[in-house]
Amino acid sequence: MIRIAIVDDHAMVRAGLRQFFADQSDFQVVAEAASGRGALDIVRAGEVDVILLDISMPDQSGVDALAA
């Protein structure tokens, strides 16, 4: 099972990706966030294998979160 976190500032995008992965037997969405800061919290908590990260978000971009 591949554990996925979705980070995007648009709730509809997160919902669509969550639904897509719900239909896949090898993937499980275990975390979501709406900002780069939220992405950092997810990474610090561990428990994820892959993060789908939007690079253009207000507050802290995905690029800044990736660098951190």
Short mmCIF file of N, CA and C in Angstrom, two decimals, residues 8-61:
data_model
loop_
_atom_site.label_atom_id
_atom_site.label_comp_id
_atom_site.label_asym_id
_atom_site.label_seq_id
_atom_site.Cartn_x
_atom_site.Cartn_y
_atom_site.Cartn_z
N ASP A 8 -2.88 20.89 -1.86
CA ASP A 8 -3.35 21.83 -2.88
C ASP A 8 -4.27 22.82 -2.20
N ASP A 9 -4.22 24.08 -2.62
CA ASP A 9 -5.06 25.09 -1.99
C ASP A 9 -6.50 25.07 -2.49
N HIS A 10 -6.81 24.25 -3.48
CA HIS A 10 -8.18 24.15 -4.00
C HIS A 10 -8.84 22.87 -3.50
N ALA A 11 -9.90 23.02 -2.74
CA ALA A 11 -10.59 21.87 -2.15
C ALA A 11 -11.12 20.91 -3.22
N MET A 12 -11.58 21.45 -4.35
CA MET A 12 -12.11 20.59 -5.42
C MET A 12 -11.02 19.71 -6.03
N VAL A 13 -9.83 20.24 -6.15
CA VAL A 13 -8.71 19.44 -6.67
C VAL A 13 -8.39 18.32 -5.70
N ARG A 14 -8.30 18.66 -4.41
CA ARG A 14 -8.03 17.63 -3.41
C ARG A 14 -9.11 16.56 -3.42
N ALA A 15 -10.36 16.97 -3.53
CA ALA A 15 -11.47 16.01 -3.54
C ALA A 15 -11.40 15.10 -4.77
N GLY A 16 -11.09 15.66 -5.92
CA GLY A 16 -10.98 14.87 -7.14
C GLY A 16 -9.85 13.86 -7.07
N LEU A 17 -8.71 14.30 -6.58
CA LEU A 17 -7.58 13.37 -6.44
C LEU A 17 -7.88 12.30 -5.40
N ARG A 18 -8.51 12.70 -4.29
CA ARG A 18 -8.88 11.73 -3.26
C ARG A 18 -9.80 10.66 -3.84
N GLN A 19 -10.77 11.08 -4.64
CA GLN A 19 -11.70 10.13 -5.25
C GLN A 19 -10.98 9.22 -6.24
N PHE A 20 -10.08 9.78 -7.03
CA PHE A 20 -9.32 8.97 -7.98
C PHE A 20 -8.54 7.88 -7.25
N PHE A 21 -7.84 8.25 -6.20
CA PHE A 21 -7.03 7.26 -5.48
C PHE A 21 -7.87 6.29 -4.68
N ALA A 22 -9.07 6.67 -4.30
CA ALA A 22 -9.97 5.76 -3.59
C ALA A 22 -10.34 4.57 -4.47
N ASP A 23 -10.33 4.76 -5.77
CA ASP A 23 -10.67 3.70 -6.71
C ASP A 23 -9.48 2.79 -7.04
N GLN A 24 -8.30 3.12 -6.54
CA GLN A 24 -7.08 2.35 -6.82
C GLN A 24 -6.75 1.49 -5.61
N SER A 25 -6.55 0.22 -5.83
CA SER A 25 -6.34 -0.69 -4.69
C SER A 25 -4.97 -0.56 -4.04
N ASP A 26 -3.98 -0.03 -4.75
CA ASP A 26 -2.63 0.05 -4.21
C ASP A 26 -2.29 1.38 -3.55
N PHE A 27 -3.25 2.30 -3.53
CA PHE A 27 -3.00 3.63 -2.99
C PHE A 27 -3.99 3.97 -1.89
N GLN A 28 -3.52 4.74 -0.91
CA GLN A 28 -4.39 5.21 0.15
C GLN A 28 -4.02 6.66 0.49
N VAL A 29 -4.98 7.55 0.42
CA VAL A 29 -4.75 8.94 0.81
C VAL A 29 -4.83 9.00 2.33
N VAL A 30 -3.72 9.37 2.95
CA VAL A 30 -3.65 9.37 4.42
C VAL A 30 -3.59 10.77 5.00
N ALA A 31 -3.37 11.80 4.16
CA ALA A 31 -3.30 13.17 4.67
C ALA A 31 -3.60 14.15 3.55
N GLU A 32 -4.11 15.32 3.97
CA GLU A 32 -4.38 16.42 3.04
C GLU A 32 -4.01 17.73 3.72
N ALA A 33 -3.63 18.69 2.89
CA ALA A 33 -3.35 20.04 3.39
C ALA A 33 -3.66 21.04 2.29
N ALA A 34 -3.85 22.29 2.69
CA ALA A 34 -4.20 23.35 1.76
C ALA A 34 -3.08 24.38 1.60
N SER A 35 -1.92 24.11 2.20
CA SER A 35 -0.82 25.08 2.12
C SER A 35 0.52 24.38 2.24
N GLY A 36 1.56 25.12 1.91
CA GLY A 36 2.91 24.61 2.07
C GLY A 36 3.25 24.32 3.52
N ARG A 37 2.75 25.16 4.40
CA ARG A 37 2.98 24.91 5.83
C ARG A 37 2.33 23.61 6.28
N GLY A 38 1.15 23.35 5.76
CA GLY A 38 0.48 22.09 6.05
C GLY A 38 1.27 20.90 5.52
N ALA A 39 1.90 21.09 4.36
CA ALA A 39 2.74 20.03 3.79
C ALA A 39 3.91 19.71 4.71
N LEU A 40 4.52 20.75 5.27
CA LEU A 40 5.63 20.53 6.19
C LEU A 40 5.17 19.77 7.43
N ASP A 41 4.00 20.08 7.93
CA ASP A 41 3.46 19.36 9.09
C ASP A 41 3.27 17.89 8.77
N ILE A 42 2.77 17.61 7.57
CA ILE A 42 2.55 16.21 7.16
C ILE A 42 3.89 15.48 7.09
N VAL A 43 4.88 16.12 6.49
CA VAL A 43 6.19 15.47 6.35
C VAL A 43 6.81 15.22 7.72
N ARG A 44 6.70 16.17 8.60
CA ARG A 44 7.28 16.02 9.94
C ARG A 44 6.61 14.89 10.72
N ALA A 45 5.33 14.68 10.47
CA ALA A 45 4.61 13.61 11.16
C ALA A 45 4.96 12.23 10.60
N GLY A 46 5.53 12.20 9.40
CA GLY A 46 5.86 10.92 8.77
C GLY A 46 4.60 10.25 8.24
N GLU A 47 4.62 8.96 8.08
CA GLU A 47 3.45 8.18 7.70
C GLU A 47 3.02 8.35 6.25
N VAL A 48 3.83 9.00 5.39
CA VAL A 48 3.47 9.10 3.97
C VAL A 48 4.64 8.63 3.12
N ASP A 49 4.31 8.07 1.96
CA ASP A 49 5.32 7.63 1.02
C ASP A 49 5.48 8.62 -0.14
N VAL A 50 4.36 9.26 -0.54
CA VAL A 50 4.35 10.17 -1.69
C VAL A 50 3.52 11.40 -1.33
N ILE A 51 4.01 12.57 -1.75
CA ILE A 51 3.24 13.80 -1.58
C ILE A 51 2.97 14.40 -2.95
N LEU A 52 1.70 14.61 -3.27
CA LEU A 52 1.31 15.35 -4.47
C LEU A 52 1.22 16.80 -4.04
N LEU A 53 2.11 17.63 -4.54
CA LEU A 53 2.30 18.97 -4.03
C LEU A 53 2.08 20.01 -5.11
N ASP A 54 1.09 20.87 -4.91
CA ASP A 54 0.83 22.00 -5.81
C ASP A 54 1.99 22.99 -5.65
N ILE A 55 2.55 23.46 -6.75
CA ILE A 55 3.69 24.37 -6.62
C ILE A 55 3.27 25.83 -6.48
N SER A 56 2.02 26.14 -6.80
CA SER A 56 1.56 27.52 -6.74
C SER A 56 0.43 27.65 -5.73
N MET A 57 0.81 28.04 -4.51
CA MET A 57 -0.18 28.22 -3.44
C MET A 57 0.13 29.53 -2.72
N PRO A 58 -0.90 30.18 -2.18
CA PRO A 58 -0.65 31.38 -1.39
C PRO A 58 0.02 31.00 -0.06
N ASP A 59 0.57 31.98 0.60
CA ASP A 59 1.19 31.79 1.90
C ASP A 59 2.58 31.19 1.76
N GLN A 60 2.68 29.91 1.49
CA GLN A 60 3.97 29.26 1.24
C GLN A 60 3.79 28.32 0.05
N SER A 61 4.53 28.56 -1.01
CA SER A 61 4.35 27.77 -2.22
C SER A 61 4.88 26.35 -2.02
#
